[in-house]
Each structure stands twice: as structure tokens, then as C-alpha cells.
Amino acid sequence: MNSTATIFLTLSIALLSGLLLSRLAKKVQLPAVTAYLVAGVLIGPFLLGNLGIGFNHTDNSPEKYSLLCDLALGFIAFAIGNEFRLAQLKQIGKKATVIGIFQAVFTTVVVDAGLIALSFILPEGMLPVPAAIILGAVATATAPAATLMVVRQYKAKGKVTDILLPVVALDDAVGLVVFAISFGIAGAINTGTVDPVSMIVNPIIEVVLSIALGALMGLLFTVCERFFHSRSKRMAVSVTFVMLTVAISTLKFDVFGVHIAFSSLLACMMLGTVFCNICDFSEELMERADRWTAPLLILFFVISGAELNLSVFSNWIFVVIGAAYIAFRTVGKYFGARISAKMTHCDDTIVKYLGITLLPQAGVALGMASQALTFGGETGVLVQSITLFAVLIYELVGPYLTKVALIKSGDIQLEGKISAREEHKKKLEAAKK
């Protein structure tokens, strides 16, 4: 079979498996995103992929489809940007900022302290202190994709949801800075030298440039959209600018010794933020873009599931350290959100349930782990392996916990839901009458 046929066959298998498992997930009251991830695991390299069905370790690996994943993350960030409307930010902007920064830093401190203490308990060399410090920074990242999918699937609305999406988005900016600083500290411990440029200057530049790029693209998007009047062409313009922003965000270069890079998540988030605040028809275009991207997002999660490395369970040290990392990060996220929500006088439901919704972890954390490989030696491999272990657990369990927290907070109302098919039937019957 030629490569083109293999690609389309794999994508069709991925879509179909994700859709079929989502029906099963509904029966057992699990979020659809969990079903997509499990579908990816099933057709991934460690299970059916070995039999030639789906993704394998050789010529049809999940990494081969990274283009689709990058584009999907761009649309996810673009959709989250829609949550930063000025009218809403006036009400929750300050609270979301304080919570976003505090819970991220608090989580880093908790994970660092816990893993450094564990490094003295385990046999020497099993968990180097630099690895513990880097893992503390990786712990800041929350998966915006899984969280957004749960919110959309159950049409969550309420106090917790209103503050959740801005906090998740802010996690990326805080995480970039914290990771760079922690990575620099780990390097200083390892080599005995300190590089303030890579520790502080580079991450700040990346955040600022990403926001500036997104703002510029948002302005251009708004201007360009005015030249088109049909819904289909305006939606095509939306897709174009998300693609263009993702493309520019991949550029990396050095200027006078300073590394210039962009975060596609931050840039696309800012693209959506600027557009939704200055375009009168932004809500309509956002809704149409959401419908267009539905199959793309299913593929993203199935491919993400196929990328989950089950081999991490074969090494007991990864399981022990991974379990400790998950425990410390869970404590950090929950109590970091709880303490900061109380500090900012948030509603009791936010204080009680917000921390649980911040547990999912995926793409951003894996990106940090990949960068940690440049650290060299066993430290980079250990960080990546522990992150893979944690992502596997968090991605399968996190969306369900997010759903439970939003139900208990009252943001998800399960009663009275009917399928789109039943809704269409009712409309037809009403039209006949």
C-alpha cells in the first residue's frame, strides 16, 4: 500500500475508533475526550499498531501526524482566546490572573520540595536533584485541550467555568517562564555556571513576542474579514489566520545572542482574544470554526493517545517517581487554586472545585519534557519518562475528574439533554404541525 493510502486509512481508522468508543464512554458516563485517548492507545504502536492496524513504531508513527496536532492546538488556543472578552475580564480578570500565577508557582514549589526530599530517600542517582527541579516546572502546565473539550461537550456554564478557561490559558505563559528559570537552575547545579539570558531574558521575550504576534494577527484578521460577506468565506478567513499564526510561531532564530522563539498556543490565544473584542461578528465566526474543527480535534486526541508510551510501566523506578510526581502535583494544583481563590474572595464553589479541573496535563508538558532531553545524561531521559507516565494517567483520569467537579459546582446540567438527532426530529414534527 502506498504512503498516501496508508495515511488516509490510518486517519479514517483513528476517526472511526474515536467515534465508536465515544458511544461506549457515554454509556459509562465518561467524557468523550477520554474515549478518544483510549482509542489512540488501542490503535497505537503498543497494541493494534503492532498488527498493522493504526499507528506503529516505524513508517506510520504518531509523530508523523504532528502537523495535524499543531494545527488542532492552534484552534484550541484560538477558541480559548474567545473567553477573554473585556466585559468578562472586568469581572474576573484580576482574580484569574492571581489564581493563574499563584497556583502555578505553588505547584512548582510543592513538587520541587517533594521530589527533592524523595531524591534523598531513594538510592543515590535514582532521582538527581536537577531532574526534580525540572519536573517541578513541568508540573505547572495544564492541558487546555482536554479541559475545553469537556466544557464544550457538556455545555458547561457557571462561575467555575468562567474563571477556569482564563486560568488554564494563563498557565502556558507562567509555565514557560517557570520552566526556563528552573531549567537554568538545574543547569547551574549540574555545571556550576549561571546563564541569566537563558534563565530570564529568553522566556520573557518568547511570551512578549508571542502575545505581540497574536495581537498583530488579530488586527489583520479583523481587517481582512470585512472584505468578505458570505459565511463560508468568512469562516475560510478564520481558518487561514489560525494556520498562518501557527506557521509563523514555528520560526526560531538568534539575534545578538538572544534566542527568539514563539509559543503557538499564546499567539493563537491572543489572535482569538483580539478578534473577539473588536469584531462585531466574532461569536458567529467562532461557532462556525468550532464546527469545522470537530473532526480535527477528534484526530488530535486519538493521535495523542497513540503517542502515550506504555513502556514507562516496565521500569519500577519510573512508576515510583511518577506516582510521587502525580501525588505532589495534585496537591499543589488543588491547594494552590484553593488558597488563591480564597485570597481573591471567590465564590465558595470556585474555592472548592477549581483545583480539580486543573489536573489534566498533556501537550505543553510533553513539549517541556522534550526540551529537557537537551539537558543531556540520564536527567533528560528521566524527566521525559516521568512526564510521559504522568500524562498517561492524567489524560485518562483528568477529563473525568473535570466533569465531576463541574457537575458538583452546578456548571454542568445533565438533566433534560437530548441528542441532535432527537432535536431535529422535534423540529420536523413542529414544522408539519
Tab-separated table of C-alpha atoms in Angstrom:
chain	number	residue	atom	x	y	z
A	1	MET	CA	0.000	0.000	0.000
A	2	ASN	CA	1.439	3.427	-0.928
A	3	SER	CA	2.106	6.110	1.682
A	4	THR	CA	-0.886	8.289	0.718
A	5	ALA	CA	-3.302	5.372	1.063
A	6	THR	CA	-1.710	4.438	4.404
A	7	ILE	CA	-2.129	7.979	5.749
A	8	PHE	CA	-5.792	8.241	4.781
A	9	LEU	CA	-6.547	4.729	6.008
A	10	THR	CA	-4.901	5.454	9.365
A	11	LEU	CA	-6.781	8.746	9.772
A	12	SER	CA	-10.090	7.086	8.931
A	13	ILE	CA	-9.380	4.306	11.450
A	14	ALA	CA	-8.471	6.931	14.041
A	15	LEU	CA	-11.680	8.888	13.476
A	16	LEU	CA	-13.902	5.811	13.441
A	17	SER	CA	-12.333	4.263	16.537
A	18	GLY	CA	-12.640	7.555	18.416
A	19	LEU	CA	-16.296	7.967	17.438
A	20	LEU	CA	-17.219	4.373	18.308
A	21	LEU	CA	-15.526	4.494	21.698
A	22	SER	CA	-17.207	7.800	22.473
A	23	ARG	CA	-20.550	5.963	22.277
A	24	LEU	CA	-19.282	3.399	24.759
A	25	ALA	CA	-17.919	6.160	27.000
A	26	LYS	CA	-21.340	7.786	27.056
A	27	LYS	CA	-22.835	4.552	28.400
A	28	VAL	CA	-20.422	4.579	31.344
A	29	GLN	CA	-20.668	8.381	31.765
A	30	LEU	CA	-17.093	9.199	30.752
A	31	PRO	CA	-16.185	12.340	28.759
A	32	ALA	CA	-15.714	11.847	25.007
A	33	VAL	CA	-12.121	13.093	25.226
A	34	THR	CA	-11.237	10.094	27.416
A	35	ALA	CA	-12.704	7.788	24.774
A	36	TYR	CA	-10.603	9.430	22.053
A	37	LEU	CA	-7.432	8.973	24.097
A	38	VAL	CA	-8.233	5.320	24.839
A	39	ALA	CA	-8.932	4.787	21.135
A	40	GLY	CA	-5.470	6.164	20.402
A	41	VAL	CA	-3.894	3.782	22.901
A	42	LEU	CA	-5.744	0.825	21.337
A	43	ILE	CA	-4.673	1.586	17.756
A	44	GLY	CA	-1.263	2.831	18.884
A	45	PRO	CA	2.184	1.231	18.496
A	46	PHE	CA	1.907	-0.859	21.685
A	47	LEU	CA	-1.353	-2.670	20.807
A	48	LEU	CA	-3.135	-2.932	17.427
A	49	GLY	CA	-0.411	-0.887	15.766
A	50	ASN	CA	1.858	-3.900	16.082
A	51	LEU	CA	-0.630	-5.841	13.949
A	52	GLY	CA	-0.593	-3.259	11.181
A	53	ILE	CA	-3.836	-1.562	12.257
A	54	GLY	CA	-3.352	2.121	13.044
A	55	PHE	CA	-0.073	3.649	14.210
A	56	ASN	CA	3.215	1.773	14.537
A	57	HIS	CA	6.809	2.447	15.593
A	58	THR	CA	8.260	2.546	12.070
A	59	ASP	CA	6.848	4.038	8.876
A	60	ASN	CA	3.494	5.161	10.295
A	61	SER	CA	4.343	6.513	13.745
A	62	PRO	CA	2.040	9.003	15.557
A	63	GLU	CA	4.782	11.662	15.275
A	64	LYS	CA	4.266	11.582	11.501
A	65	TYR	CA	0.964	13.385	12.052
A	66	SER	CA	2.388	16.234	14.160
A	67	LEU	CA	1.182	18.749	11.549
A	68	LEU	CA	-2.432	17.943	12.409
A	69	CYS	CA	-1.715	18.159	16.128
A	70	ASP	CA	-0.028	21.570	15.801
A	71	LEU	CA	-2.999	22.891	13.840
A	72	ALA	CA	-5.503	21.441	16.328
A	73	LEU	CA	-3.685	23.086	19.258
A	74	GLY	CA	-3.800	26.365	17.339
A	75	PHE	CA	-7.591	26.143	17.029
A	76	ILE	CA	-7.923	25.133	20.684
A	77	ALA	CA	-5.930	28.200	21.764
A	78	PHE	CA	-7.932	30.366	19.339
A	79	ALA	CA	-11.170	29.150	20.966
A	80	ILE	CA	-9.825	29.835	24.473
A	81	GLY	CA	-8.986	33.392	23.363
A	82	ASN	CA	-12.728	33.874	22.893
A	83	GLU	CA	-13.073	33.635	26.688
A	84	PHE	CA	-11.075	36.829	27.190
A	85	ARG	CA	-13.812	39.300	26.327
A	86	LEU	CA	-13.341	42.675	28.016
A	87	ALA	CA	-16.773	42.617	29.618
A	88	GLN	CA	-15.932	39.309	31.266
A	89	LEU	CA	-12.349	40.271	32.145
A	90	LYS	CA	-13.593	43.293	34.076
A	91	GLN	CA	-15.378	40.886	36.389
A	92	ILE	CA	-12.856	38.051	36.736
A	93	GLY	CA	-9.606	39.301	35.126
A	94	LYS	CA	-7.821	40.195	38.363
A	95	LYS	CA	-8.942	37.026	40.131
A	96	ALA	CA	-7.970	34.798	37.208
A	97	THR	CA	-4.525	36.411	36.991
A	98	VAL	CA	-3.803	35.980	40.693
A	99	ILE	CA	-5.062	32.396	40.728
A	100	GLY	CA	-3.251	31.501	37.484
A	101	ILE	CA	0.126	32.738	38.713
A	102	PHE	CA	-0.175	31.619	42.345
A	103	GLN	CA	-1.346	28.048	41.712
A	104	ALA	CA	1.361	27.509	39.077
A	105	VAL	CA	4.182	28.730	41.308
A	106	PHE	CA	2.729	26.954	44.351
A	107	THR	CA	2.599	23.679	42.413
A	108	THR	CA	6.229	24.070	41.361
A	109	VAL	CA	7.296	24.623	44.978
A	110	VAL	CA	5.310	21.609	46.244
A	111	VAL	CA	6.605	19.258	43.525
A	112	ASP	CA	10.179	20.512	43.888
A	113	ALA	CA	10.140	20.078	47.667
A	114	GLY	CA	8.508	16.655	47.490
A	115	LEU	CA	10.764	15.231	44.770
A	116	ILE	CA	13.965	16.676	46.266
A	117	ALA	CA	13.044	15.013	49.573
A	118	LEU	CA	12.352	11.783	47.662
A	119	SER	CA	15.761	12.015	45.973
A	120	PHE	CA	17.423	11.639	49.392
A	121	ILE	CA	15.250	8.622	50.252
A	122	LEU	CA	15.799	6.677	47.020
A	123	PRO	CA	19.136	5.001	46.236
A	124	GLU	CA	21.779	7.503	45.112
A	125	GLY	CA	21.474	8.580	41.482
A	126	MET	CA	17.914	7.332	41.020
A	127	LEU	CA	16.451	10.853	41.124
A	128	PRO	CA	19.048	13.621	40.614
A	129	VAL	CA	18.165	16.990	42.147
A	130	PRO	CA	18.300	18.765	38.720
A	131	ALA	CA	15.649	16.322	37.438
A	132	ALA	CA	13.436	17.051	40.465
A	133	ILE	CA	13.722	20.807	39.828
A	134	ILE	CA	12.822	20.461	36.134
A	135	LEU	CA	9.847	18.223	36.945
A	136	GLY	CA	8.605	20.887	39.352
A	137	ALA	CA	8.423	23.315	36.421
A	138	VAL	CA	6.752	20.764	34.128
A	139	ALA	CA	4.060	20.382	36.808
A	140	THR	CA	2.798	23.933	36.151
A	141	ALA	CA	1.357	23.014	32.739
A	142	THR	CA	-2.335	22.222	32.403
A	143	ALA	CA	-3.896	20.728	29.257
A	144	PRO	CA	-6.172	23.369	27.699
A	145	ALA	CA	-7.374	20.920	25.044
A	146	ALA	CA	-8.886	18.306	27.368
A	147	THR	CA	-10.436	20.974	29.590
A	148	LEU	CA	-12.002	22.827	26.656
A	149	MET	CA	-13.407	19.607	25.187
A	150	VAL	CA	-15.154	18.710	28.456
A	151	VAL	CA	-16.575	22.243	28.745
A	152	ARG	CA	-17.883	22.096	25.169
A	153	GLN	CA	-19.260	18.567	25.293
A	154	TYR	CA	-21.387	19.260	28.364
A	155	LYS	CA	-22.012	22.947	27.555
A	156	ALA	CA	-20.671	23.931	30.958
A	157	LYS	CA	-21.638	27.410	32.138
A	158	GLY	CA	-21.166	28.987	35.519
A	159	LYS	CA	-18.754	30.579	37.951
A	160	VAL	CA	-16.127	27.819	37.862
A	161	THR	CA	-16.120	27.587	34.049
A	162	ASP	CA	-15.885	31.371	33.665
A	163	ILE	CA	-12.645	31.506	35.634
A	164	LEU	CA	-11.307	28.081	34.590
A	165	LEU	CA	-10.507	28.806	30.930
A	166	PRO	CA	-8.605	32.075	31.574
A	167	VAL	CA	-6.596	30.350	34.331
A	168	VAL	CA	-5.751	27.410	32.037
A	169	ALA	CA	-4.655	29.831	29.307
A	170	LEU	CA	-2.505	31.814	31.741
A	171	ASP	CA	-0.835	28.560	32.806
A	172	ASP	CA	1.035	28.447	29.499
A	173	ALA	CA	2.610	31.884	29.916
A	174	VAL	CA	3.550	31.254	33.560
A	175	GLY	CA	4.753	27.741	32.740
A	176	LEU	CA	7.129	28.968	30.016
A	177	VAL	CA	8.829	31.396	32.382
A	178	VAL	CA	8.947	28.995	35.348
A	179	PHE	CA	10.308	26.177	33.174
A	180	ALA	CA	13.087	28.326	31.714
A	181	ILE	CA	14.148	29.556	35.166
A	182	SER	CA	14.019	26.039	36.659
A	183	PHE	CA	15.905	24.622	33.670
A	184	GLY	CA	18.584	27.264	34.198
A	185	ILE	CA	18.839	26.489	37.925
A	186	ALA	CA	19.131	22.765	37.175
A	187	GLY	CA	21.882	23.509	34.664
A	188	ALA	CA	23.705	25.705	37.182
A	189	ILE	CA	23.628	22.883	39.743
A	190	ASN	CA	24.908	20.466	37.136
A	191	THR	CA	27.710	22.647	35.718
A	192	GLY	CA	28.304	25.272	38.363
A	193	THR	CA	27.627	28.171	35.936
A	194	VAL	CA	24.640	30.527	35.723
A	195	ASP	CA	23.262	31.898	32.422
A	196	PRO	CA	20.798	34.743	33.186
A	197	VAL	CA	19.965	35.234	29.496
A	198	SER	CA	18.572	31.715	29.034
A	199	MET	CA	17.017	31.713	32.515
A	200	ILE	CA	15.141	35.024	32.426
A	201	VAL	CA	15.536	37.021	29.207
A	202	ASN	CA	14.668	34.306	26.644
A	203	PRO	CA	11.388	33.123	28.229
A	204	ILE	CA	10.156	36.681	28.805
A	205	ILE	CA	10.961	37.559	25.188
A	206	GLU	CA	9.122	34.449	23.999
A	207	VAL	CA	5.986	35.348	25.970
A	208	VAL	CA	6.039	39.027	24.882
A	209	LEU	CA	6.698	38.256	21.210
A	210	SER	CA	4.018	35.543	21.143
A	211	ILE	CA	1.428	37.943	22.557
A	212	ALA	CA	2.536	40.682	20.148
A	213	LEU	CA	2.348	38.308	17.173
A	214	GLY	CA	-1.139	37.169	18.166
A	215	ALA	CA	-2.328	40.763	18.624
A	216	LEU	CA	-0.982	41.777	15.200
A	217	MET	CA	-2.573	38.767	13.512
A	218	GLY	CA	-5.847	39.513	15.311
A	219	LEU	CA	-5.888	43.046	13.915
A	220	LEU	CA	-5.090	41.824	10.385
A	221	PHE	CA	-7.752	39.131	10.713
A	222	THR	CA	-10.388	41.705	11.656
A	223	VAL	CA	-9.451	43.968	8.737
A	224	CYS	CA	-9.406	41.086	6.246
A	225	GLU	CA	-12.722	39.664	7.447
A	226	ARG	CA	-14.519	42.876	6.426
A	227	PHE	CA	-13.835	42.225	2.744
A	228	PHE	CA	-15.955	39.061	2.767
A	229	HIS	CA	-19.684	38.753	3.381
A	230	SER	CA	-20.680	35.115	2.905
A	231	ARG	CA	-20.478	32.844	5.941
A	232	SER	CA	-18.372	30.235	4.153
A	233	LYS	CA	-15.707	32.719	3.014
A	234	ARG	CA	-15.516	34.410	6.420
A	235	MET	CA	-15.054	31.017	8.040
A	236	ALA	CA	-12.305	30.272	5.492
A	237	VAL	CA	-10.595	33.513	6.545
A	238	SER	CA	-10.737	32.315	10.187
A	239	VAL	CA	-9.058	29.043	9.274
A	240	THR	CA	-6.463	30.896	7.195
A	241	PHE	CA	-5.369	33.178	10.008
A	242	VAL	CA	-5.136	30.385	12.573
A	243	MET	CA	-2.968	28.408	10.133
A	244	LEU	CA	-0.844	31.479	9.385
A	245	THR	CA	-0.319	32.235	13.077
A	246	VAL	CA	0.703	28.624	13.782
A	247	ALA	CA	3.117	28.756	10.823
A	248	ILE	CA	4.832	31.959	11.958
A	249	SER	CA	5.000	30.627	15.533
A	250	THR	CA	7.280	27.798	14.404
A	251	LEU	CA	10.051	30.250	13.463
A	252	LYS	CA	13.170	30.214	15.665
A	253	PHE	CA	16.358	32.260	15.302
A	254	ASP	CA	19.067	34.072	17.279
A	255	VAL	CA	19.614	37.841	17.406
A	256	PHE	CA	22.746	39.150	19.146
A	257	GLY	CA	22.982	36.025	21.268
A	258	VAL	CA	19.315	36.142	22.303
A	259	HIS	CA	17.162	33.190	21.243
A	260	ILE	CA	13.943	34.313	19.535
A	261	ALA	CA	11.048	31.852	19.588
A	262	PHE	CA	7.268	31.883	19.798
A	263	SER	CA	4.588	29.889	21.589
A	264	SER	CA	1.859	28.961	19.102
A	265	LEU	CA	-0.582	28.479	21.989
A	266	LEU	CA	-0.059	32.003	23.321
A	267	ALA	CA	-0.040	33.544	19.841
A	268	CYS	CA	-3.270	31.820	18.747
A	269	MET	CA	-4.893	32.598	22.082
A	270	MET	CA	-4.090	36.290	21.596
A	271	LEU	CA	-5.350	36.068	17.999
A	272	GLY	CA	-8.724	34.917	19.327
A	273	THR	CA	-8.723	37.486	22.144
A	274	VAL	CA	-8.097	40.498	19.902
A	275	PHE	CA	-10.524	39.290	17.245
A	276	CYS	CA	-13.399	38.586	19.638
A	277	ASN	CA	-13.064	42.026	21.245
A	278	ILE	CA	-13.020	44.166	18.088
A	279	CYS	CA	-15.132	42.201	15.582
A	280	ASP	CA	-18.918	42.531	15.856
A	281	PHE	CA	-19.493	39.087	14.314
A	282	SER	CA	-16.845	37.198	16.276
A	283	GLU	CA	-19.249	34.928	18.177
A	284	GLU	CA	-20.871	33.670	14.985
A	285	LEU	CA	-17.485	33.032	13.321
A	286	MET	CA	-16.140	31.295	16.422
A	287	GLU	CA	-19.139	28.943	16.460
A	288	ARG	CA	-18.702	28.089	12.775
A	289	ALA	CA	-14.982	27.475	13.255
A	290	ASP	CA	-15.788	25.122	16.152
A	291	ARG	CA	-17.981	23.007	13.857
A	292	TRP	CA	-15.308	22.910	11.155
A	293	THR	CA	-12.634	21.755	13.590
A	294	ALA	CA	-14.659	18.978	15.313
A	295	PRO	CA	-13.097	16.082	13.293
A	296	LEU	CA	-9.663	17.698	13.599
A	297	LEU	CA	-9.915	17.742	17.395
A	298	ILE	CA	-11.012	14.089	17.493
A	299	LEU	CA	-7.938	13.183	15.428
A	300	PHE	CA	-5.760	15.269	17.738
A	301	PHE	CA	-6.818	13.341	20.836
A	302	VAL	CA	-6.654	9.934	19.149
A	303	ILE	CA	-3.127	10.705	17.906
A	304	SER	CA	-2.221	11.996	21.374
A	305	GLY	CA	-3.430	8.690	22.835
A	306	ALA	CA	-1.311	6.775	20.322
A	307	GLU	CA	1.723	8.795	21.425
A	308	LEU	CA	1.332	7.738	25.054
A	309	ASN	CA	4.280	5.497	25.820
A	310	LEU	CA	3.166	2.375	27.699
A	311	SER	CA	6.765	1.203	28.092
A	312	VAL	CA	7.190	3.522	31.096
A	313	PHE	CA	5.359	0.882	33.167
A	314	SER	CA	8.192	-1.590	32.569
A	315	ASN	CA	10.630	0.266	34.868
A	316	TRP	CA	9.690	0.291	38.556
A	317	ILE	CA	11.651	3.463	39.284
A	318	PHE	CA	9.594	5.386	36.717
A	319	VAL	CA	6.402	4.094	38.337
A	320	VAL	CA	7.533	5.095	41.859
A	321	ILE	CA	8.771	8.566	40.897
A	322	GLY	CA	5.819	9.054	38.526
A	323	ALA	CA	3.318	8.203	41.257
A	324	ALA	CA	5.058	10.630	43.627
A	325	TYR	CA	5.061	13.345	40.948
A	326	ILE	CA	1.321	12.856	40.345
A	327	ALA	CA	0.587	12.991	44.084
A	328	PHE	CA	2.643	16.146	44.694
A	329	ARG	CA	1.298	17.896	41.578
A	330	THR	CA	-2.296	17.057	42.521
A	331	VAL	CA	-1.752	18.518	45.991
A	332	GLY	CA	-0.092	21.613	44.509
A	333	LYS	CA	-2.816	22.284	41.935
A	334	TYR	CA	-5.710	21.677	44.303
A	335	PHE	CA	-4.457	23.663	47.281
A	336	GLY	CA	-2.770	26.322	45.118
A	337	ALA	CA	-6.097	27.062	43.436
A	338	ARG	CA	-7.999	26.797	46.732
A	339	ILE	CA	-5.700	29.184	48.622
A	340	SER	CA	-5.542	31.769	45.824
A	341	ALA	CA	-9.319	31.584	45.239
A	342	LYS	CA	-9.846	32.318	48.934
A	343	MET	CA	-7.308	35.159	48.790
A	344	THR	CA	-9.250	36.803	45.957
A	345	HIS	CA	-12.617	36.257	47.696
A	346	CYS	CA	-14.017	33.954	45.015
A	347	ASP	CA	-17.310	32.126	45.351
A	348	ASP	CA	-17.232	29.001	47.543
A	349	THR	CA	-17.842	26.731	44.531
A	350	ILE	CA	-14.692	28.100	42.864
A	351	VAL	CA	-12.690	27.613	46.053
A	352	LYS	CA	-13.896	24.030	46.364
A	353	TYR	CA	-13.801	22.738	42.776
A	354	LEU	CA	-11.432	24.827	40.625
A	355	GLY	CA	-8.293	22.922	41.646
A	356	ILE	CA	-9.729	19.589	40.489
A	357	THR	CA	-10.385	20.970	36.987
A	358	LEU	CA	-6.708	21.957	36.613
A	359	LEU	CA	-5.365	18.386	36.784
A	360	PRO	CA	-5.347	17.334	33.068
A	361	GLN	CA	-1.859	17.567	31.555
A	362	ALA	CA	-0.632	16.888	28.023
A	363	GLY	CA	0.857	18.849	25.108
A	364	VAL	CA	2.642	21.719	26.862
A	365	ALA	CA	4.122	19.374	29.462
A	366	LEU	CA	5.342	16.997	26.751
A	367	GLY	CA	6.937	19.938	24.951
A	368	MET	CA	8.796	20.876	28.124
A	369	ALA	CA	9.874	17.251	28.593
A	370	SER	CA	11.216	17.130	25.026
A	371	GLN	CA	13.247	20.262	25.700
A	372	ALA	CA	14.569	18.621	28.873
A	373	LEU	CA	16.226	15.975	26.668
A	374	THR	CA	18.750	18.651	25.658
A	375	PHE	CA	19.926	18.664	29.270
A	376	GLY	CA	21.866	15.512	28.485
A	377	GLY	CA	22.657	12.408	30.501
A	378	GLU	CA	20.108	10.458	32.491
A	379	THR	CA	18.370	13.602	33.777
A	380	GLY	CA	16.695	14.441	30.469
A	381	VAL	CA	15.579	10.848	29.867
A	382	LEU	CA	14.214	10.603	33.419
A	383	VAL	CA	12.244	13.855	33.100
A	384	GLN	CA	10.717	12.759	29.802
A	385	SER	CA	9.816	9.291	31.112
A	386	ILE	CA	8.158	10.638	34.271
A	387	THR	CA	6.248	13.224	32.246
A	388	LEU	CA	5.044	10.528	29.840
A	389	PHE	CA	3.899	8.392	32.781
A	390	ALA	CA	2.036	11.317	34.377
A	391	VAL	CA	0.424	12.418	31.098
A	392	LEU	CA	-0.828	8.871	30.518
A	393	ILE	CA	-2.564	8.864	33.907
A	394	TYR	CA	-3.747	12.476	33.878
A	395	GLU	CA	-5.159	12.359	30.356
A	396	LEU	CA	-7.191	9.258	31.083
A	397	VAL	CA	-8.422	10.325	34.526
A	398	GLY	CA	-8.260	14.131	34.394
A	399	PRO	CA	-11.175	14.796	31.999
A	400	TYR	CA	-13.480	12.621	34.119
A	401	LEU	CA	-12.484	14.490	37.281
A	402	THR	CA	-13.048	17.789	35.479
A	403	LYS	CA	-16.532	16.633	34.503
A	404	VAL	CA	-17.332	15.544	38.082
A	405	ALA	CA	-16.095	18.861	39.517
A	406	LEU	CA	-18.163	20.901	37.038
A	407	ILE	CA	-21.260	18.802	37.772
A	408	LYS	CA	-20.873	19.257	41.529
A	409	SER	CA	-20.275	23.002	41.084
A	410	GLY	CA	-23.513	23.244	39.104
A	411	ASP	CA	-21.823	24.318	35.862
A	412	ILE	CA	-22.921	21.143	34.043
A	413	GLN	CA	-26.632	20.311	33.958
A	414	LEU	CA	-27.124	16.729	32.796
A	415	GLU	CA	-30.909	16.669	33.128
A	416	GLY	CA	-33.023	17.106	30.055
A	417	LYS	CA	-30.254	16.639	27.470
A	418	ILE	CA	-31.407	15.260	24.110
A	419	SER	CA	-29.376	14.204	21.102
A	420	ALA	CA	-29.032	16.305	17.967
A	421	ARG	CA	-30.999	13.616	16.086
A	422	GLU	CA	-33.923	13.844	18.548
A	423	GLU	CA	-33.798	17.630	18.453
A	424	HIS	CA	-34.002	17.567	14.651
A	425	LYS	CA	-36.976	15.177	14.774
A	426	LYS	CA	-38.826	17.530	17.115
A	427	LYS	CA	-38.213	20.444	14.751
A	428	LEU	CA	-39.571	18.453	11.795
A	429	GLU	CA	-42.679	17.428	13.728
A	430	ALA	CA	-43.254	21.020	14.811
A	431	ALA	CA	-42.890	22.202	11.203
A	432	LYS	CA	-45.511	19.662	9.991
A	433	LYS	CA	-47.999	20.929	12.540
